[in-house]
Coordinates of C-alpha atoms in Angstrom, one line a residue:
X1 CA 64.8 112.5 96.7
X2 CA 65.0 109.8 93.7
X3 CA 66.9 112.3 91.5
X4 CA 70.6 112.8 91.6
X5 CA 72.5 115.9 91.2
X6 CA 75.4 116.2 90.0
X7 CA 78.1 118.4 90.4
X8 CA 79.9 120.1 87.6
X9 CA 82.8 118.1 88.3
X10 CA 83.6 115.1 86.1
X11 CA 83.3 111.3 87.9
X12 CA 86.4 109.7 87.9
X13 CA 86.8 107.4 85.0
X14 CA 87.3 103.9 85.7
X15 CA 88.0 100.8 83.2
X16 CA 88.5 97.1 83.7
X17 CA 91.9 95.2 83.5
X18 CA 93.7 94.4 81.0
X19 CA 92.5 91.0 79.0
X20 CA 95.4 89.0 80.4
X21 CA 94.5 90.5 83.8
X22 CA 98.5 91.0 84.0
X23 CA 97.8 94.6 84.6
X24 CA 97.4 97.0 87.4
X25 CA 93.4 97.4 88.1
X26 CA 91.7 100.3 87.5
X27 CA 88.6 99.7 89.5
X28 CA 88.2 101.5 92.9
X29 CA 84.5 101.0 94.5
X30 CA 82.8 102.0 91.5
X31 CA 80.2 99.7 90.3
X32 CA 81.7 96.5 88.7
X33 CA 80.6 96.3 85.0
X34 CA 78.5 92.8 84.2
X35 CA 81.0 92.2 81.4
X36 CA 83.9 92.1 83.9
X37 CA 82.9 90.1 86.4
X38 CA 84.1 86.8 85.8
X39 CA 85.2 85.8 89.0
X40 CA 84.2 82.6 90.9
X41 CA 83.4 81.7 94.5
X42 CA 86.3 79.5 94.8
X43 CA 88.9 83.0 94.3
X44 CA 87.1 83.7 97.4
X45 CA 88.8 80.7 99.3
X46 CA 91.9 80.9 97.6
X47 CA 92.3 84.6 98.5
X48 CA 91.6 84.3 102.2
X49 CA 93.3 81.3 102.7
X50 CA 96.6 81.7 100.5
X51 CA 96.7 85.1 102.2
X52 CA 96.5 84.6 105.8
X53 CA 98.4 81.0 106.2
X54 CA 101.1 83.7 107.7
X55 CA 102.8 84.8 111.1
X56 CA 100.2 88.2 110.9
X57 CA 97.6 85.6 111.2
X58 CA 99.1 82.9 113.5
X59 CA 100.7 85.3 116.0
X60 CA 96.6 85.0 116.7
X61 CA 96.9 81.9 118.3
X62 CA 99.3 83.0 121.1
X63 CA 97.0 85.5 122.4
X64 CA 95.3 82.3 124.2
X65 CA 98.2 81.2 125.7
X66 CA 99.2 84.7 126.7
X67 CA 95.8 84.5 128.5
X68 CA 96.9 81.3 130.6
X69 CA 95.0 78.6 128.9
X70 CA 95.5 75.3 128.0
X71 CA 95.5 73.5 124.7
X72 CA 92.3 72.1 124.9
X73 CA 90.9 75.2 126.1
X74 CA 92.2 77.5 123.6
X75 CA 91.6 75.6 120.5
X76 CA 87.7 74.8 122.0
X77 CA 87.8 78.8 122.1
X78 CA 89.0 79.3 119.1
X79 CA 86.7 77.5 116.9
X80 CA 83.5 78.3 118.9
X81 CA 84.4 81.7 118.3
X82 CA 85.7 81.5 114.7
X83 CA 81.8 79.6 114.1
X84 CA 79.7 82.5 116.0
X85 CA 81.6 85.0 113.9
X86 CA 82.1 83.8 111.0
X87 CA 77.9 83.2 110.7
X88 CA 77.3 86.9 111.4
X89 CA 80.1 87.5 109.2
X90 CA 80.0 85.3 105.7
X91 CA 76.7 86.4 104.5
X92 CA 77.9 89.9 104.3
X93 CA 79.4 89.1 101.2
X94 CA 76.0 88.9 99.7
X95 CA 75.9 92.8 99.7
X96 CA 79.2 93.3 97.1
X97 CA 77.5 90.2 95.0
X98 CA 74.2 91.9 94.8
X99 CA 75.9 95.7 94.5
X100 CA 78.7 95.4 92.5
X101 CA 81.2 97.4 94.3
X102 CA 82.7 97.2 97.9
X103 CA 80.9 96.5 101.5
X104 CA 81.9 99.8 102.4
X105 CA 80.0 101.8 99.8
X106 CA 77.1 99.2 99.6
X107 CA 76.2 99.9 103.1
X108 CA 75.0 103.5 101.6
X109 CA 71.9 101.3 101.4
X110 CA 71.5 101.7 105.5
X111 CA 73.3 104.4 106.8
X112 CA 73.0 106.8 103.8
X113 CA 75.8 107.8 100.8
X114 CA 77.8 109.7 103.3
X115 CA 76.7 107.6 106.3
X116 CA 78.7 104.8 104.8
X117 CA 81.5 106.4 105.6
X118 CA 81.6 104.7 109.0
X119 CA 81.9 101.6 107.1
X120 CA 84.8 103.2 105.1
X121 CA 86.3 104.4 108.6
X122 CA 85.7 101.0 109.8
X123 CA 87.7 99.2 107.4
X124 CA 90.1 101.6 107.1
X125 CA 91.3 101.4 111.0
X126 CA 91.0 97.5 110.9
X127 CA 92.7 97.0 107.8
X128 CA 95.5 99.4 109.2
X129 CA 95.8 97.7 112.2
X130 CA 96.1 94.3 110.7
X131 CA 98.6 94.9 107.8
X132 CA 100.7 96.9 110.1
X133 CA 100.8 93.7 112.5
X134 CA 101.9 91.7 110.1
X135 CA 104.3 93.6 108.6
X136 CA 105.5 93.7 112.2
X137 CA 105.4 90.0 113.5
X138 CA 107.2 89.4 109.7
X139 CA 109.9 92.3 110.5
X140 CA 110.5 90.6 113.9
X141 CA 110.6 87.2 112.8
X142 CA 113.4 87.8 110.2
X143 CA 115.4 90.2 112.0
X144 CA 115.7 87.5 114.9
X145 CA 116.0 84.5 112.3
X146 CA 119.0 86.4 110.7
X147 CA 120.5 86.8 113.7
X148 CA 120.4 83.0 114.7
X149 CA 121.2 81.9 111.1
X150 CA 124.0 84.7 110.5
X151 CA 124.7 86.7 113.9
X152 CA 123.5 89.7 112.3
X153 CA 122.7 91.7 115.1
X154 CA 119.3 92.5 116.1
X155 CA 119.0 96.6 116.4
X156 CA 117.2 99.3 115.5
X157 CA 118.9 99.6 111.9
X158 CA 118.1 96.1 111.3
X159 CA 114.6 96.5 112.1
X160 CA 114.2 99.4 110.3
X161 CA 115.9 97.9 107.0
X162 CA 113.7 94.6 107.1
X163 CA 110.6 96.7 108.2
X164 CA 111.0 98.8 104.6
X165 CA 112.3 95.6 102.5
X166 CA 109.2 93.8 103.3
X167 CA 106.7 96.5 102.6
X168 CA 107.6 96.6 98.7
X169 CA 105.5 93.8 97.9
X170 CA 103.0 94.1 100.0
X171 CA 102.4 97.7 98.7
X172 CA 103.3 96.0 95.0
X173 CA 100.5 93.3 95.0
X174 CA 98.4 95.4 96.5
X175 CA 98.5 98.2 93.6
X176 CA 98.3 95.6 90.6
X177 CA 95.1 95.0 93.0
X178 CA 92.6 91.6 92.3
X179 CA 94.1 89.9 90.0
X180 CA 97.4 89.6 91.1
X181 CA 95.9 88.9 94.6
X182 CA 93.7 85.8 93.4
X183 CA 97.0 84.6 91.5
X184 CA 99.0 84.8 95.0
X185 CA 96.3 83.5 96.9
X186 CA 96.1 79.9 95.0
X187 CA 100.2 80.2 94.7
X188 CA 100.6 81.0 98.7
X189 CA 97.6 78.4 99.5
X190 CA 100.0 75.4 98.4
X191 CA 103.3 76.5 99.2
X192 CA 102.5 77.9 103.3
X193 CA 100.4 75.1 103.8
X194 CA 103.4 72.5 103.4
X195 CA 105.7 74.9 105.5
X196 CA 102.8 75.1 108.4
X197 CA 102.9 71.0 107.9
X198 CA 106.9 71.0 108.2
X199 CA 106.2 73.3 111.6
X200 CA 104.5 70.6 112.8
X201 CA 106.7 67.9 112.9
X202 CA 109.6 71.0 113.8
X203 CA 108.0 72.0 117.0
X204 CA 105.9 68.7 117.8
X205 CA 109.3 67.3 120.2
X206 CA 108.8 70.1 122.5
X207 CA 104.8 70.6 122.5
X208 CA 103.0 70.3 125.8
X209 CA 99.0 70.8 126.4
X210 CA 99.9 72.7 129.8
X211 CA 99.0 76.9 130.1
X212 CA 102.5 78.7 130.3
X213 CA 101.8 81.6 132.4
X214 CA 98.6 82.2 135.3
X215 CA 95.1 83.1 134.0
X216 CA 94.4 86.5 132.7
X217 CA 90.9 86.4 134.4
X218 CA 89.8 85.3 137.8
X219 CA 88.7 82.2 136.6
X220 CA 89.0 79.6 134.0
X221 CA 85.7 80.2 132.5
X222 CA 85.7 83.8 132.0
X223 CA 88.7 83.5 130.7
X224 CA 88.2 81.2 128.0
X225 CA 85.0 83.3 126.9
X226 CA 87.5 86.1 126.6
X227 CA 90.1 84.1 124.3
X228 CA 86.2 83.4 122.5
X229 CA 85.7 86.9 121.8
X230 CA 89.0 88.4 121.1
X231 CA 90.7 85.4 119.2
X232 CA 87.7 83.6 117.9
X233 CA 84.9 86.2 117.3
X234 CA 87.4 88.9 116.1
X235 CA 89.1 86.8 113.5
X236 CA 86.0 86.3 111.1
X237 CA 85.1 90.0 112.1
X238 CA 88.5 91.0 110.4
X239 CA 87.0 90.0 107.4
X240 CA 84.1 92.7 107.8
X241 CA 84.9 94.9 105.3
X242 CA 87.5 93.0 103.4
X243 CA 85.0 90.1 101.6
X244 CA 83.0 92.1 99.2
X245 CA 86.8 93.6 97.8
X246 CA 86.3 89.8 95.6
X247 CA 82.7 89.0 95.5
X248 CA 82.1 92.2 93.9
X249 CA 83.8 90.5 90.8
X250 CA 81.2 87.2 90.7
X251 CA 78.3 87.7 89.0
X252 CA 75.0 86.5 90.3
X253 CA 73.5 86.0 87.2
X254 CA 75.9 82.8 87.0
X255 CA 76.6 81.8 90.3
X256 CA 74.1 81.6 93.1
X257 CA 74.5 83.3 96.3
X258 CA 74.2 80.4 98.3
X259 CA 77.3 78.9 97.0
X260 CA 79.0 82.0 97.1
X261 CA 78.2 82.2 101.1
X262 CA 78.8 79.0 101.3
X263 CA 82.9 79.5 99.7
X264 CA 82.8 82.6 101.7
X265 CA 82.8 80.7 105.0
X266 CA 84.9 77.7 103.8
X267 CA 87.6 80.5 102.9
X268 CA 87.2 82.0 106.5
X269 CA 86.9 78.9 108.8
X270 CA 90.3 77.2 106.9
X271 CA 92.3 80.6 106.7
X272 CA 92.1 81.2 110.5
X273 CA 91.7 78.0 112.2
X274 CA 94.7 76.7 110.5
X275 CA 97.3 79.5 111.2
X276 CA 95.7 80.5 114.7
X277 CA 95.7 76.7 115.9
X278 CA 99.2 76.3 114.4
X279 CA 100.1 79.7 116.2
X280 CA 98.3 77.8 120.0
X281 CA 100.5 74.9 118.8
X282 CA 103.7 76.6 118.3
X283 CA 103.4 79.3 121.0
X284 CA 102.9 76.5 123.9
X285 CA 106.0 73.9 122.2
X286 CA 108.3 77.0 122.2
X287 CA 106.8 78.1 126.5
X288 CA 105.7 81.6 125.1
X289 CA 104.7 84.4 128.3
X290 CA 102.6 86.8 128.3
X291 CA 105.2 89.4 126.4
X292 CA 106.5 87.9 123.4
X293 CA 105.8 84.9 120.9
X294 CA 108.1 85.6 118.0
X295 CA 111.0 85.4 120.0
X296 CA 110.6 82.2 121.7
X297 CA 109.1 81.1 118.2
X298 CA 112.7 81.7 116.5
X299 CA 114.9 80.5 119.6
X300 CA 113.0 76.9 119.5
X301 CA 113.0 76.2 116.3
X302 CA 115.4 73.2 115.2
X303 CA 118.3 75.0 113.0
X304 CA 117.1 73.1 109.9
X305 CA 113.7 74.8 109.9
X306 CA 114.7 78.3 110.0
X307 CA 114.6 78.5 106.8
X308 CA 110.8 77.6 106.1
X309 CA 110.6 79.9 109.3
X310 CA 111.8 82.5 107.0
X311 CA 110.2 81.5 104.4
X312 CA 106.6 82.2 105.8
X313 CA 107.6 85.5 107.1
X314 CA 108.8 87.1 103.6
X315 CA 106.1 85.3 101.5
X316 CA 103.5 86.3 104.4
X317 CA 104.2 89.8 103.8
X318 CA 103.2 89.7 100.3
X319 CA 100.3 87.6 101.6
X320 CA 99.8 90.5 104.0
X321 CA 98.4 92.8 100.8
X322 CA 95.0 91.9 101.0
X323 CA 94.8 94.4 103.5
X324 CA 96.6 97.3 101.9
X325 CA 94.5 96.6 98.9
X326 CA 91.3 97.2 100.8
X327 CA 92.8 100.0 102.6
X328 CA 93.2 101.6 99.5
X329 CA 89.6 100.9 98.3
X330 CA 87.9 102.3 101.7
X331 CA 90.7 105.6 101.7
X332 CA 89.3 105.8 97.4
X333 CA 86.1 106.0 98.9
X334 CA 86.6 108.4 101.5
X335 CA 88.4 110.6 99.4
X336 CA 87.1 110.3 96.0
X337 CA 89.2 112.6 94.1
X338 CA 92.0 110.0 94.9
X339 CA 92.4 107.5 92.5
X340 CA 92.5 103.6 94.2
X341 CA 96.5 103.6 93.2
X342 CA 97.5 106.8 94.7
X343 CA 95.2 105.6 98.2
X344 CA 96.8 102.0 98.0
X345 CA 100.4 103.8 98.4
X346 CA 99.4 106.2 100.7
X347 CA 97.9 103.7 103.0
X348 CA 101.2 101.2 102.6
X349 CA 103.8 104.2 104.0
X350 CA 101.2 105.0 106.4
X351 CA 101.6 101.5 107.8
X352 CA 104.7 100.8 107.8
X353 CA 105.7 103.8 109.6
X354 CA 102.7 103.0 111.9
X355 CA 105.1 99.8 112.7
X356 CA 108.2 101.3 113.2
X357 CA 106.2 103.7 116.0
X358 CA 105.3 100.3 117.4
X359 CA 108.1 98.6 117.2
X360 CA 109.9 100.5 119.8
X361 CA 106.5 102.3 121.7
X362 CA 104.2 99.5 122.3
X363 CA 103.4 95.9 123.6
X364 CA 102.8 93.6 121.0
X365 CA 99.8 91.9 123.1
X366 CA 98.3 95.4 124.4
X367 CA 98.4 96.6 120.7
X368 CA 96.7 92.9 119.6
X369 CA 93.7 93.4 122.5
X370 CA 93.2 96.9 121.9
X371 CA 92.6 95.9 118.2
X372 CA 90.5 93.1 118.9
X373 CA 88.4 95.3 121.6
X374 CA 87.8 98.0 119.1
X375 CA 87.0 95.3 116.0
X376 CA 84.0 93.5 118.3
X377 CA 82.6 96.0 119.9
X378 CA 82.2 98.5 116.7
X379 CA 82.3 96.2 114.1
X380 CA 79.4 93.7 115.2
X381 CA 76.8 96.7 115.1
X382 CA 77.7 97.5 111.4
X383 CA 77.2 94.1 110.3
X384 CA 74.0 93.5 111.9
X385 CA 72.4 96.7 110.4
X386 CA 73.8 95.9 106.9
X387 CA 72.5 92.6 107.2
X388 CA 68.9 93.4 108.2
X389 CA 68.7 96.1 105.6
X390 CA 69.7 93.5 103.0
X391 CA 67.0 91.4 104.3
X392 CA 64.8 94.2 104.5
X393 CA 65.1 95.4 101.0
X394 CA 65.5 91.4 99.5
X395 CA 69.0 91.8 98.2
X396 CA 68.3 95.1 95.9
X397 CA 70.2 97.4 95.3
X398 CA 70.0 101.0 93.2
X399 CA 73.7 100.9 92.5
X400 CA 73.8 104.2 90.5
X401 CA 72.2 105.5 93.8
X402 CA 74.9 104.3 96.3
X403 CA 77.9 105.9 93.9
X404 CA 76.2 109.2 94.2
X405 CA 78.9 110.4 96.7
X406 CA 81.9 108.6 94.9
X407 CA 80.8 111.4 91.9
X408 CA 80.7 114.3 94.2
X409 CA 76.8 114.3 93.6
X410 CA 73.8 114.4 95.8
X411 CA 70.4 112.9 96.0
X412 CA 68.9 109.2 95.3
X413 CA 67.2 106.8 96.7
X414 CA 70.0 106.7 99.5
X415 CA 70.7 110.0 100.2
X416 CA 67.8 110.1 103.5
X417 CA 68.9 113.2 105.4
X418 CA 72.2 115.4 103.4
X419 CA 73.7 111.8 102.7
X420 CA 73.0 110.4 106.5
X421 CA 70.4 108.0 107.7
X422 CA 69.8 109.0 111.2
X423 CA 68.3 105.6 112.4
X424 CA 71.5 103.0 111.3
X425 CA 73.6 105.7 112.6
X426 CA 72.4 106.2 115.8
X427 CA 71.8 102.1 116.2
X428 CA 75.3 101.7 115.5
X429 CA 76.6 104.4 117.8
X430 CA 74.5 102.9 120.7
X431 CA 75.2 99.4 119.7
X432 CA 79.3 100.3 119.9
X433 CA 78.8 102.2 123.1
X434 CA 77.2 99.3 124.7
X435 CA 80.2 97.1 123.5
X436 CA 83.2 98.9 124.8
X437 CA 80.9 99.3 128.3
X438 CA 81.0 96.0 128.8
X439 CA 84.4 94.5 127.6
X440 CA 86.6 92.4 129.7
X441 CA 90.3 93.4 128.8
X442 CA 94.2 93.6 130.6
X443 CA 93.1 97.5 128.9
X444 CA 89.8 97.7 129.7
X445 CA 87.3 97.0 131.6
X446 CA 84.0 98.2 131.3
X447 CA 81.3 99.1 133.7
X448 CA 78.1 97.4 132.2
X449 CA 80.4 94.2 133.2
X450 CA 78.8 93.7 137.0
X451 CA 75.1 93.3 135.0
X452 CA 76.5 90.6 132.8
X453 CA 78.6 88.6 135.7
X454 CA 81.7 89.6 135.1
X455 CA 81.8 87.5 131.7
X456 CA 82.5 89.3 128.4
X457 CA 79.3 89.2 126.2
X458 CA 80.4 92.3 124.5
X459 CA 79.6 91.4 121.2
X460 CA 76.7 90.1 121.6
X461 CA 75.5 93.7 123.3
X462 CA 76.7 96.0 121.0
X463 CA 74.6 93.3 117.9
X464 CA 71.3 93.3 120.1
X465 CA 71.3 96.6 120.8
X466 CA 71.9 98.0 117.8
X467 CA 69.7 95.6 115.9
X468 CA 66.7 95.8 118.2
X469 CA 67.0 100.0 117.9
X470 CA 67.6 99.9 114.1
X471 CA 64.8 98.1 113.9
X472 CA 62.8 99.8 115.7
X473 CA 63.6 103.1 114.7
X474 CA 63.0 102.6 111.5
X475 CA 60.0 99.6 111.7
X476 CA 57.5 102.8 110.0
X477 CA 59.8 103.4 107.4
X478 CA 60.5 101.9 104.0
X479 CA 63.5 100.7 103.3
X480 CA 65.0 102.1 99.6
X481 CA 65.5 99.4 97.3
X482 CA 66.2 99.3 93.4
X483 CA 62.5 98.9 91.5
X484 CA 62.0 95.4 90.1
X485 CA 62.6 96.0 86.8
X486 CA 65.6 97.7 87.4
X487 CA 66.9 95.1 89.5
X488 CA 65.8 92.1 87.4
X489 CA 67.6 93.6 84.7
X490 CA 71.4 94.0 86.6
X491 CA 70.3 90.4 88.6
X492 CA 68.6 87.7 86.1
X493 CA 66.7 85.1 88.4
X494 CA 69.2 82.5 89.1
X495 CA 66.6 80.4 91.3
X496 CA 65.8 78.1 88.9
X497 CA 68.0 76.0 86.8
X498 CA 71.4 77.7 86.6
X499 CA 72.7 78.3 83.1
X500 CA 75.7 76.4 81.8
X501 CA 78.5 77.0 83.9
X502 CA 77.2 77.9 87.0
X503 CA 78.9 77.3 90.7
X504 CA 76.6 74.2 91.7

């Protein structure tokens, strides 16, 4: 079981960027050479925050409102939520740091070098669903600005046109890949945050703390547990698969993990609190229902911010390419004979005509709670087996091991049974099935919900269940790690006195 075999056919080759890092990457999710990874925790923050300071993001904080709450009660929500989630989620980024390549394919470790497709699968759907709803709330947003600024009608050939215009540089950043994407997030950081401050001051005359519409729930409790799950919970848990796609590039040898967890959830808290409080803020000032925000977003907007209105929606969408770029990874990784920049432009026509299908087919907030319902209840069982197998095995990793199915090989330490762990997967299955019972949705509503109350503790199902049977399915077995030596060599100690240089 420790050897690989492989196949006649040649692994794909792979090289670094370019010195000026001007280039388009060549990495997919094969393992990040030492030499090349000279990243630092802060790109981390400046990626997720530059990236997501956008109307894909902020259309987030509507959803509360759209549920009949408050103010008070949907920001309270919101950052309860974003907290529980984005603990279970941050320290997932530990796995790419350790690994060298991408959550996805590190998480071979648990469910086994084909096994980790689910992860693949995972991120693919939830990175598809997000980048085609911002490309969506963007196309929306500037058709209807357009048409206030210039009386250029709002119809189907106008959403079509801006729907195509903005996907070129989403799918453009996302090819030239990490880099480029670091670069934007620091550029994007500066320049969204002042327009989000401008929308402050634009919308502040007309804000009011009141709910716009009835309660989507019987009561005002379960309701704002389920504004906690789907807004708060879900919004670190979009991250799932997405943070390892930059701290795959840090090298622990120079900065400790800690820090790097601890830049991790900086990046998360500020790049969704921000643009989802802005989006509570905004949706309540302009008296959004339960059927649209962008809209009533455009329509009460004073004339003279339009224009930063507009603004944020083109420059989102560029923004917005942090998700095509790990679409491209996970579909690299699923199909391996693809290269990353033939999967990156696959997965950007894929989503936008994914958008144009919803533009005229679906409702924006049934398309949003579907998402969110799918991301908790699915997602939360994946991170909790990845995270007790990185406990479990102390952080190693056999990284030659978990890119046995990326070379169209078999064996390793992680190959278990033909590729599959049968334990994590059948944790993870029952820990899903568990969390779709018992959601609480306009969409769904499951039947484990008259054992729980009626309240939505979905989540928090679907991560006991799955971490209680993982565990104890495989409690007699031992979990495959990289030897010492191996290890030490790839991952000098960095417990002691960092060397010069080092994140403090």
């Amino acid at each position: 079981m420790d050897r690989t075999r492989q196949e006649p056919s040649p692994s794909p080759a792979s090289t670094g960027p370019d010195e000026t890092g001007y280039g388009i990457e060549a990495h997919g999710v094969d393992t990040i050479p030492e030499a090349e990874r000279t990243g630092h925790p802060r790109d981390i923050v400046s990626v997720l925050v530059g990236n997501n300071l956008s109307l894909g993001v902020i259309i987030f904080g509507w959803l509360p409102v759209a549920f009949g709450l408050g103010f008070w009660d949907a920001l309270t929500s919101t950052i309860v939520g974003s907290l529980i989630g984005t603990a279970l989620v941050a320290p997932l980024t530990l796995t790419s740091l350790r690994s060298g390549t991408n959550q996805a394919t590190a998480s071979g470790a648990e469910f086994g070098v084909r096994g980790r497709l689910i992860g693949s699968a995972l991120g693919l759907v939830m990175s598809f669903g997000y980048a085609g709803l911002a490309l969506w709330a963007a196309g929306d947003a500037v058709v209807a600005i357009l048409d206030r600024m210039a009386g250029i009608p709002a119809n189907g050939a106008s959403y079509a046109v801006t729907y195509a215009v903005l996907a070129v540089p989403t799918c453009a950043c996302a090819v030239f890949g990490y880099a480029w994407l670091v670069r934007l997030g620091r550029f994007l950081t500066v320049a969204m945050s002042i327009v989000l401050a401008i929308g402050v001051f634009a919308y502040a005359g007309d804000f009011s703390t009141a709910p716009t519409t009835d309660l989507a729930l019987d009561t005002r409790w379960q309701t704002w547990i389920l504004s906690t799950v789907l807004v708060g919970i879900s919004g670190p848990m979009s991250y799932l698969t997405i943070l390892g796609d930059y701290s795959r590039y840090i090298s622990p040898a120079r900065h400790r993990p800690r820090a790097v967890v601890a830049a991790t959830a900086a990046g998360m808290l500020v790049s969704l609190l921000i643009p989802t409080v802005f989006g509570t803020f905004t949706a309540l000032a302009a008296r959004a229902g339960t059927d649209d925000y962008i809209g009533p977003l455009v329509a009460a907007a004073p004339g003279w911010f339009l224009i930063f209105l507009l603004a944020n929606a083109v420059l989102g969408t560029a923004g917005n390419s942090i998700s095509v770029y790990s679409m491209g990874l996970d579909l690299d990784a699923i199909l391996p004979r693809w290269s990353r920049l033939r999967s990156t432009v696959v997965c950007s026509i894929i989503t936008t005509g994914l958008v144009y299908i919803g533009h005229f087919a679906w409702n924006a907030q049934d398309v949003i709670t579907a998402l969110m319902v799918l991301l908790t209840a699915t997602g939360t069982p994946w991170a909790v087996i990845c995270l007790i197998g990185y406990v479990r095995s102390g952080g190693r990793y056999e990284t030659e091991a978990l890119q046995v199915y990326n070379r169209r090989a078999t064996g390793g330490v992680y190959w278990y049974r033909a590729g599959w762990n049968p334990d994590a997967v059948i944790a993870w299955s029952a820990g899903s099935a568990v969390g779709l019972l018992a959601v609480d949705a306009d969409i769904m509503r499951g039947p484990l919900l008259h054992l729980t109350g009626d309240i939505d503790i979905s989540f928090l199902l679907s991560g006991v269940v799955s971490g209680l049977l993982y565990v104890g399915l495989s409690a007699r077995k031992p979990q495959p790690m990289a030897t010492s030596e191996a290890h030490s060599a790839r991952h000098p100690d960095t417990s002691a006195q960092p060397p010069a240089g080092a994140a403090p």
